[in-house]
């Protein structure tokens, strides 16, 4: 009789231990889909073209999730962009109204962003993205460790009509349709145009603070047109 060396009833010593992955969570981060940056994964619902200062812009509107809205309309965006010098807009022809995913709102939450190379129709081109928002979802953050930059940002949000409350070390920012429009349409949009103008005039190796300062100053230069 041949006795096998392997005993089927013998338990693997690693089962149920950290070595076998027990209690190890998968990475909680924005998933990679279709080998694209997360902002390029969009479910297009509508596309249209508008002419602004003699240049044709393409608008891409993404399908919305329940409870979300695109606060800025295409015609409103066109009106604000029409105040910018024609040479500043030259080469920028793609505006995207995008639906953020849940994890993106956790890790990369923003009102909008400028993308230097957005892949669209087999070409890479500069684009400005404005994110859809859920008015009922409050923004919350801890007061501990808030940088001077975010303190200034909170004050700007207050001036734009957002309701700011602070309780037990938590800052709560309550949004409204009008306050979000003030932020996205009359600040974020021009701020991102400022980033585009800066990218045309300067090296990519320029520091973050210099880029932000230029974009902020660009927006301030045209704030006289706010709400007209």
PDB file of C-alpha atoms in Angstrom:
ATOM      1  CA  UNK A   1       0.000   0.000   0.000  1.00  0.00           C
ATOM      2  CA  UNK A   2       1.355   3.407  -1.001  1.00  0.00           C
ATOM      3  CA  UNK A   3       0.689   6.192   1.485  1.00  0.00           C
ATOM      4  CA  UNK A   4       0.516   9.634  -0.180  1.00  0.00           C
ATOM      5  CA  UNK A   5       2.641  12.362   1.371  1.00  0.00           C
ATOM      6  CA  UNK A   6      -0.107  14.953   0.881  1.00  0.00           C
ATOM      7  CA  UNK A   7      -2.897  14.860   3.416  1.00  0.00           C
ATOM      8  CA  UNK A   8      -6.112  16.358   1.975  1.00  0.00           C
ATOM      9  CA  UNK A   9      -7.469  17.068   5.432  1.00  0.00           C
ATOM     10  CA  UNK A  10      -4.459  19.159   6.411  1.00  0.00           C
ATOM     11  CA  UNK A  11      -5.444  22.801   6.577  1.00  0.00           C
ATOM     12  CA  UNK A  12      -3.467  25.493   4.775  1.00  0.00           C
ATOM     13  CA  UNK A  13      -1.759  27.443   7.527  1.00  0.00           C
ATOM     14  CA  UNK A  14      -2.203  30.707   5.611  1.00  0.00           C
ATOM     15  CA  UNK A  15      -5.987  30.510   5.376  1.00  0.00           C
ATOM     16  CA  UNK A  16      -7.605  33.283   7.353  1.00  0.00           C
ATOM     17  CA  UNK A  17      -4.363  35.197   7.843  1.00  0.00           C
ATOM     18  CA  UNK A  18      -3.098  38.484   6.458  1.00  0.00           C
ATOM     19  CA  UNK A  19      -0.738  36.507   4.230  1.00  0.00           C
ATOM     20  CA  UNK A  20      -3.691  35.048   2.343  1.00  0.00           C
ATOM     21  CA  UNK A  21      -5.333  38.458   2.053  1.00  0.00           C
ATOM     22  CA  UNK A  22      -7.684  38.187   5.031  1.00  0.00           C
ATOM     23  CA  UNK A  23      -9.087  41.605   5.974  1.00  0.00           C
ATOM     24  CA  UNK A  24      -7.152  43.184   3.143  1.00  0.00           C
ATOM     25  CA  UNK A  25      -9.306  45.695   1.300  1.00  0.00           C
ATOM     26  CA  UNK A  26      -9.028  46.409  -2.382  1.00  0.00           C
ATOM     27  CA  UNK A  27      -7.707  49.853  -3.245  1.00  0.00           C
ATOM     28  CA  UNK A  28     -10.459  52.417  -2.731  1.00  0.00           C
ATOM     29  CA  UNK A  29      -9.730  54.752  -5.593  1.00  0.00           C
ATOM     30  CA  UNK A  30     -11.113  55.936  -8.915  1.00  0.00           C
ATOM     31  CA  UNK A  31     -11.220  52.856 -11.172  1.00  0.00           C
ATOM     32  CA  UNK A  32      -9.499  52.892 -14.550  1.00  0.00           C
ATOM     33  CA  UNK A  33     -11.938  52.206 -17.386  1.00  0.00           C
ATOM     34  CA  UNK A  34     -11.075  51.561 -21.031  1.00  0.00           C
ATOM     35  CA  UNK A  35      -7.474  52.614 -20.345  1.00  0.00           C
ATOM     36  CA  UNK A  36      -8.585  56.263 -20.261  1.00  0.00           C
ATOM     37  CA  UNK A  37      -8.268  59.049 -17.700  1.00  0.00           C
ATOM     38  CA  UNK A  38     -11.449  59.074 -15.620  1.00  0.00           C
ATOM     39  CA  UNK A  39     -12.611  62.398 -17.070  1.00  0.00           C
ATOM     40  CA  UNK A  40     -12.649  60.960 -20.612  1.00  0.00           C
ATOM     41  CA  UNK A  41     -15.186  58.249 -19.715  1.00  0.00           C
ATOM     42  CA  UNK A  42     -18.397  60.072 -20.535  1.00  0.00           C
ATOM     43  CA  UNK A  43     -21.882  58.939 -21.529  1.00  0.00           C
ATOM     44  CA  UNK A  44     -22.786  61.533 -24.150  1.00  0.00           C
ATOM     45  CA  UNK A  45     -26.431  62.578 -24.198  1.00  0.00           C
ATOM     46  CA  UNK A  46     -26.245  65.645 -26.416  1.00  0.00           C
ATOM     47  CA  UNK A  47     -23.779  67.547 -28.592  1.00  0.00           C
ATOM     48  CA  UNK A  48     -24.059  70.936 -30.223  1.00  0.00           C
ATOM     49  CA  UNK A  49     -21.971  73.688 -31.780  1.00  0.00           C
ATOM     50  CA  UNK A  50     -21.898  77.420 -31.110  1.00  0.00           C
ATOM     51  CA  UNK A  51     -19.882  80.255 -32.581  1.00  0.00           C
ATOM     52  CA  UNK A  52     -18.093  82.519 -30.101  1.00  0.00           C
ATOM     53  CA  UNK A  53     -16.060  85.506 -31.311  1.00  0.00           C
ATOM     54  CA  UNK A  54     -15.801  83.955 -34.767  1.00  0.00           C
ATOM     55  CA  UNK A  55     -14.670  80.556 -33.483  1.00  0.00           C
ATOM     56  CA  UNK A  56     -16.727  77.354 -33.455  1.00  0.00           C
ATOM     57  CA  UNK A  57     -17.019  75.589 -30.087  1.00  0.00           C
ATOM     58  CA  UNK A  58     -18.346  72.075 -29.604  1.00  0.00           C
ATOM     59  CA  UNK A  59     -20.355  71.390 -26.436  1.00  0.00           C
ATOM     60  CA  UNK A  60     -20.684  67.863 -25.074  1.00  0.00           C
ATOM     61  CA  UNK A  61     -23.405  67.263 -22.487  1.00  0.00           C
ATOM     62  CA  UNK A  62     -23.223  64.041 -20.478  1.00  0.00           C
ATOM     63  CA  UNK A  63     -26.253  62.108 -19.283  1.00  0.00           C
ATOM     64  CA  UNK A  64     -27.156  62.998 -15.707  1.00  0.00           C
ATOM     65  CA  UNK A  65     -27.646  60.774 -12.692  1.00  0.00           C
ATOM     66  CA  UNK A  66     -30.759  61.189 -10.581  1.00  0.00           C
ATOM     67  CA  UNK A  67     -30.613  64.337  -8.457  1.00  0.00           C
ATOM     68  CA  UNK A  68     -27.868  66.027 -10.498  1.00  0.00           C
ATOM     69  CA  UNK A  69     -28.155  69.064 -12.741  1.00  0.00           C
ATOM     70  CA  UNK A  70     -25.994  71.064 -15.121  1.00  0.00           C
ATOM     71  CA  UNK A  71     -26.382  74.484 -13.552  1.00  0.00           C
ATOM     72  CA  UNK A  72     -24.734  76.335 -16.443  1.00  0.00           C
ATOM     73  CA  UNK A  73     -26.558  76.334 -19.759  1.00  0.00           C
ATOM     74  CA  UNK A  74     -24.784  76.338 -23.120  1.00  0.00           C
ATOM     75  CA  UNK A  75     -26.054  79.819 -24.024  1.00  0.00           C
ATOM     76  CA  UNK A  76     -24.941  81.202 -20.652  1.00  0.00           C
ATOM     77  CA  UNK A  77     -21.454  79.752 -21.117  1.00  0.00           C
ATOM     78  CA  UNK A  78     -21.260  81.267 -24.599  1.00  0.00           C
ATOM     79  CA  UNK A  79     -22.183  84.689 -23.232  1.00  0.00           C
ATOM     80  CA  UNK A  80     -19.439  84.617 -20.584  1.00  0.00           C
ATOM     81  CA  UNK A  81     -16.818  83.334 -23.035  1.00  0.00           C
ATOM     82  CA  UNK A  82     -17.738  86.087 -25.497  1.00  0.00           C
ATOM     83  CA  UNK A  83     -16.185  88.607 -23.086  1.00  0.00           C
ATOM     84  CA  UNK A  84     -12.768  86.951 -23.478  1.00  0.00           C
ATOM     85  CA  UNK A  85     -10.384  88.252 -26.165  1.00  0.00           C
ATOM     86  CA  UNK A  86     -10.544  86.258 -29.371  1.00  0.00           C
ATOM     87  CA  UNK A  87      -6.825  85.439 -29.235  1.00  0.00           C
ATOM     88  CA  UNK A  88      -7.237  83.950 -25.752  1.00  0.00           C
ATOM     89  CA  UNK A  89      -9.864  81.495 -26.998  1.00  0.00           C
ATOM     90  CA  UNK A  90      -7.971  80.575 -30.155  1.00  0.00           C
ATOM     91  CA  UNK A  91      -7.435  76.791 -30.173  1.00  0.00           C
ATOM     92  CA  UNK A  92      -9.870  76.123 -27.316  1.00  0.00           C
ATOM     93  CA  UNK A  93     -12.952  74.605 -28.922  1.00  0.00           C
ATOM     94  CA  UNK A  94     -14.286  71.908 -26.570  1.00  0.00           C
ATOM     95  CA  UNK A  95     -16.552  72.468 -23.541  1.00  0.00           C
ATOM     96  CA  UNK A  96     -17.855  69.455 -21.605  1.00  0.00           C
ATOM     97  CA  UNK A  97     -20.727  69.409 -19.116  1.00  0.00           C
ATOM     98  CA  UNK A  98     -19.866  66.250 -17.250  1.00  0.00           C
ATOM     99  CA  UNK A  99     -21.501  63.917 -14.714  1.00  0.00           C
ATOM    100  CA  UNK A 100     -18.973  63.051 -11.974  1.00  0.00           C
ATOM    101  CA  UNK A 101     -18.903  59.520 -10.586  1.00  0.00           C
ATOM    102  CA  UNK A 102     -19.258  58.828  -6.858  1.00  0.00           C
ATOM    103  CA  UNK A 103     -15.587  58.066  -6.204  1.00  0.00           C
ATOM    104  CA  UNK A 104     -14.522  61.070  -8.260  1.00  0.00           C
ATOM    105  CA  UNK A 105     -16.517  63.298  -5.928  1.00  0.00           C
ATOM    106  CA  UNK A 106     -14.653  61.743  -2.998  1.00  0.00           C
ATOM    107  CA  UNK A 107     -11.121  61.912  -4.397  1.00  0.00           C
ATOM    108  CA  UNK A 108     -11.172  64.538  -7.171  1.00  0.00           C
ATOM    109  CA  UNK A 109     -14.088  66.771  -6.292  1.00  0.00           C
ATOM    110  CA  UNK A 110     -14.107  70.102  -8.137  1.00  0.00           C
ATOM    111  CA  UNK A 111     -16.379  72.611  -9.848  1.00  0.00           C
ATOM    112  CA  UNK A 112     -14.528  72.283 -13.114  1.00  0.00           C
ATOM    113  CA  UNK A 113     -11.127  71.591 -14.648  1.00  0.00           C
ATOM    114  CA  UNK A 114      -8.953  72.436 -17.623  1.00  0.00           C
ATOM    115  CA  UNK A 115      -7.551  69.482 -19.582  1.00  0.00           C
ATOM    116  CA  UNK A 116      -4.603  70.191 -21.844  1.00  0.00           C
ATOM    117  CA  UNK A 117      -5.063  67.055 -23.967  1.00  0.00           C
ATOM    118  CA  UNK A 118      -8.585  65.625 -24.014  1.00  0.00           C
ATOM    119  CA  UNK A 119      -8.915  62.696 -26.420  1.00  0.00           C
ATOM    120  CA  UNK A 120     -11.954  63.248 -28.624  1.00  0.00           C
ATOM    121  CA  UNK A 121     -12.684  62.034 -32.160  1.00  0.00           C
ATOM    122  CA  UNK A 122      -9.181  60.582 -32.606  1.00  0.00           C
ATOM    123  CA  UNK A 123      -7.516  63.867 -31.631  1.00  0.00           C
ATOM    124  CA  UNK A 124      -6.103  65.354 -28.458  1.00  0.00           C
ATOM    125  CA  UNK A 125      -7.263  68.877 -27.852  1.00  0.00           C
ATOM    126  CA  UNK A 126      -7.605  71.320 -24.932  1.00  0.00           C
ATOM    127  CA  UNK A 127     -10.957  71.224 -23.142  1.00  0.00           C
ATOM    128  CA  UNK A 128     -12.770  72.827 -20.235  1.00  0.00           C
ATOM    129  CA  UNK A 129     -14.986  70.611 -18.081  1.00  0.00           C
ATOM    130  CA  UNK A 130     -17.774  71.830 -15.803  1.00  0.00           C
ATOM    131  CA  UNK A 131     -19.113  69.212 -13.400  1.00  0.00           C
ATOM    132  CA  UNK A 132     -22.782  68.519 -12.722  1.00  0.00           C
ATOM    133  CA  UNK A 133     -23.836  68.996  -9.098  1.00  0.00           C
ATOM    134  CA  UNK A 134     -26.406  67.680  -6.662  1.00  0.00           C
ATOM    135  CA  UNK A 135     -27.739  70.744  -4.872  1.00  0.00           C
ATOM    136  CA  UNK A 136     -28.961  68.656  -1.932  1.00  0.00           C
ATOM    137  CA  UNK A 137     -25.520  67.157  -1.213  1.00  0.00           C
ATOM    138  CA  UNK A 138     -23.741  69.410   1.257  1.00  0.00           C
ATOM    139  CA  UNK A 139     -19.973  69.810   1.169  1.00  0.00           C
ATOM    140  CA  UNK A 140     -18.386  68.874   4.497  1.00  0.00           C
ATOM    141  CA  UNK A 141     -14.808  69.159   5.705  1.00  0.00           C
ATOM    142  CA  UNK A 142     -12.927  69.190   8.984  1.00  0.00           C
ATOM    143  CA  UNK A 143     -11.725  72.546  10.282  1.00  0.00           C
ATOM    144  CA  UNK A 144      -8.467  71.011  11.505  1.00  0.00           C
ATOM    145  CA  UNK A 145      -5.629  71.389   9.048  1.00  0.00           C
ATOM    146  CA  UNK A 146      -7.435  73.647   6.566  1.00  0.00           C
ATOM    147  CA  UNK A 147      -4.801  75.517   4.589  1.00  0.00           C
ATOM    148  CA  UNK A 148      -4.875  79.292   4.000  1.00  0.00           C
ATOM    149  CA  UNK A 149      -5.732  78.503   0.361  1.00  0.00           C
ATOM    150  CA  UNK A 150      -8.930  76.676   1.352  1.00  0.00           C
ATOM    151  CA  UNK A 151      -9.781  79.344   3.900  1.00  0.00           C
ATOM    152  CA  UNK A 152      -9.784  81.870   1.064  1.00  0.00           C
ATOM    153  CA  UNK A 153     -11.824  79.474  -1.062  1.00  0.00           C
ATOM    154  CA  UNK A 154     -14.451  79.133   1.674  1.00  0.00           C
ATOM    155  CA  UNK A 155     -14.709  82.910   1.942  1.00  0.00           C
ATOM    156  CA  UNK A 156     -15.183  83.165  -1.835  1.00  0.00           C
ATOM    157  CA  UNK A 157     -17.972  80.588  -1.638  1.00  0.00           C
ATOM    158  CA  UNK A 158     -19.624  82.619   1.112  1.00  0.00           C
ATOM    159  CA  UNK A 159     -19.512  85.762  -1.037  1.00  0.00           C
ATOM    160  CA  UNK A 160     -21.017  83.810  -3.933  1.00  0.00           C
ATOM    161  CA  UNK A 161     -24.067  82.932  -1.855  1.00  0.00           C
ATOM    162  CA  UNK A 162     -23.246  79.528  -0.383  1.00  0.00           C
ATOM    163  CA  UNK A 163     -24.379  79.031   3.202  1.00  0.00           C
ATOM    164  CA  UNK A 164     -21.395  78.236   5.435  1.00  0.00           C
ATOM    165  CA  UNK A 165     -21.919  76.632   8.851  1.00  0.00           C
ATOM    166  CA  UNK A 166     -19.366  75.443  11.381  1.00  0.00           C
ATOM    167  CA  UNK A 167     -20.173  73.047  14.220  1.00  0.00           C
ATOM    168  CA  UNK A 168     -18.105  70.581  16.260  1.00  0.00           C
ATOM    169  CA  UNK A 169     -15.043  70.979  14.085  1.00  0.00           C
ATOM    170  CA  UNK A 170     -16.952  70.423  10.827  1.00  0.00           C
ATOM    171  CA  UNK A 171     -17.552  73.032   8.130  1.00  0.00           C
ATOM    172  CA  UNK A 172     -20.747  72.476   6.143  1.00  0.00           C
ATOM    173  CA  UNK A 173     -21.305  74.249   2.834  1.00  0.00           C
ATOM    174  CA  UNK A 174     -24.913  74.331   1.658  1.00  0.00           C
ATOM    175  CA  UNK A 175     -25.464  75.020  -2.025  1.00  0.00           C
ATOM    176  CA  UNK A 176     -28.260  76.599  -4.020  1.00  0.00           C
ATOM    177  CA  UNK A 177     -28.873  76.898  -7.752  1.00  0.00           C
ATOM    178  CA  UNK A 178     -27.903  80.557  -7.736  1.00  0.00           C
ATOM    179  CA  UNK A 179     -24.792  80.135  -5.589  1.00  0.00           C
ATOM    180  CA  UNK A 180     -23.466  77.274  -7.732  1.00  0.00           C
ATOM    181  CA  UNK A 181     -24.083  79.309 -10.875  1.00  0.00           C
ATOM    182  CA  UNK A 182     -22.146  82.209  -9.389  1.00  0.00           C
ATOM    183  CA  UNK A 183     -19.263  79.844  -8.639  1.00  0.00           C
ATOM    184  CA  UNK A 184     -19.171  77.806 -11.843  1.00  0.00           C
ATOM    185  CA  UNK A 185     -20.283  80.274 -14.489  1.00  0.00           C
ATOM    186  CA  UNK A 186     -18.695  83.486 -13.267  1.00  0.00           C
ATOM    187  CA  UNK A 187     -15.575  82.149 -11.522  1.00  0.00           C
ATOM    188  CA  UNK A 188     -14.657  78.569 -12.455  1.00  0.00           C
ATOM    189  CA  UNK A 189     -15.230  78.981 -16.196  1.00  0.00           C
ATOM    190  CA  UNK A 190     -13.025  82.069 -16.514  1.00  0.00           C
ATOM    191  CA  UNK A 191     -10.483  80.555 -14.121  1.00  0.00           C
ATOM    192  CA  UNK A 192     -10.077  77.542 -16.418  1.00  0.00           C
ATOM    193  CA  UNK A 193      -9.794  79.811 -19.458  1.00  0.00           C
ATOM    194  CA  UNK A 194      -6.988  81.507 -17.546  1.00  0.00           C
ATOM    195  CA  UNK A 195      -5.247  78.141 -17.197  1.00  0.00           C
ATOM    196  CA  UNK A 196      -5.523  77.650 -20.953  1.00  0.00           C
ATOM    197  CA  UNK A 197      -4.099  81.087 -21.705  1.00  0.00           C
ATOM    198  CA  UNK A 198      -1.260  80.455 -19.252  1.00  0.00           C
ATOM    199  CA  UNK A 199      -0.462  77.117 -20.913  1.00  0.00           C
ATOM    200  CA  UNK A 200      -0.062  78.842 -24.279  1.00  0.00           C
ATOM    201  CA  UNK A 201       2.260  81.505 -22.923  1.00  0.00           C
ATOM    202  CA  UNK A 202       4.409  79.564 -20.476  1.00  0.00           C
ATOM    203  CA  UNK A 203       6.387  76.373 -19.967  1.00  0.00           C
ATOM    204  CA  UNK A 204       4.682  73.268 -18.551  1.00  0.00           C
ATOM    205  CA  UNK A 205       7.335  73.195 -15.808  1.00  0.00           C
ATOM    206  CA  UNK A 206       5.909  76.306 -14.165  1.00  0.00           C
ATOM    207  CA  UNK A 207       4.951  75.846 -10.523  1.00  0.00           C
ATOM    208  CA  UNK A 208       1.418  75.262  -9.251  1.00  0.00           C
ATOM    209  CA  UNK A 209       1.159  78.541  -7.339  1.00  0.00           C
ATOM    210  CA  UNK A 210       2.186  80.602 -10.356  1.00  0.00           C
ATOM    211  CA  UNK A 211      -0.419  78.865 -12.523  1.00  0.00           C
ATOM    212  CA  UNK A 212      -3.167  79.408  -9.954  1.00  0.00           C
ATOM    213  CA  UNK A 213      -2.209  83.044  -9.428  1.00  0.00           C
ATOM    214  CA  UNK A 214      -2.394  83.722 -13.160  1.00  0.00           C
ATOM    215  CA  UNK A 215      -5.764  81.947 -13.491  1.00  0.00           C
ATOM    216  CA  UNK A 216      -7.168  83.856 -10.506  1.00  0.00           C
ATOM    217  CA  UNK A 217      -5.947  87.173 -11.894  1.00  0.00           C
ATOM    218  CA  UNK A 218      -7.402  86.344 -15.301  1.00  0.00           C
ATOM    219  CA  UNK A 219     -10.766  85.693 -13.726  1.00  0.00           C
ATOM    220  CA  UNK A 220     -10.557  88.939 -11.725  1.00  0.00           C
ATOM    221  CA  UNK A 221      -9.832  90.855 -14.922  1.00  0.00           C
ATOM    222  CA  UNK A 222     -13.207  89.849 -16.346  1.00  0.00           C
ATOM    223  CA  UNK A 223     -15.319  89.737 -13.200  1.00  0.00           C
ATOM    224  CA  UNK A 224     -16.818  93.119 -14.149  1.00  0.00           C
ATOM    225  CA  UNK A 225     -18.990  91.161 -16.577  1.00  0.00           C
ATOM    226  CA  UNK A 226     -20.446  88.964 -13.821  1.00  0.00           C
ATOM    227  CA  UNK A 227     -24.215  88.527 -13.893  1.00  0.00           C
ATOM    228  CA  UNK A 228     -24.674  90.896 -16.838  1.00  0.00           C
TER     229      UNK A 228
END
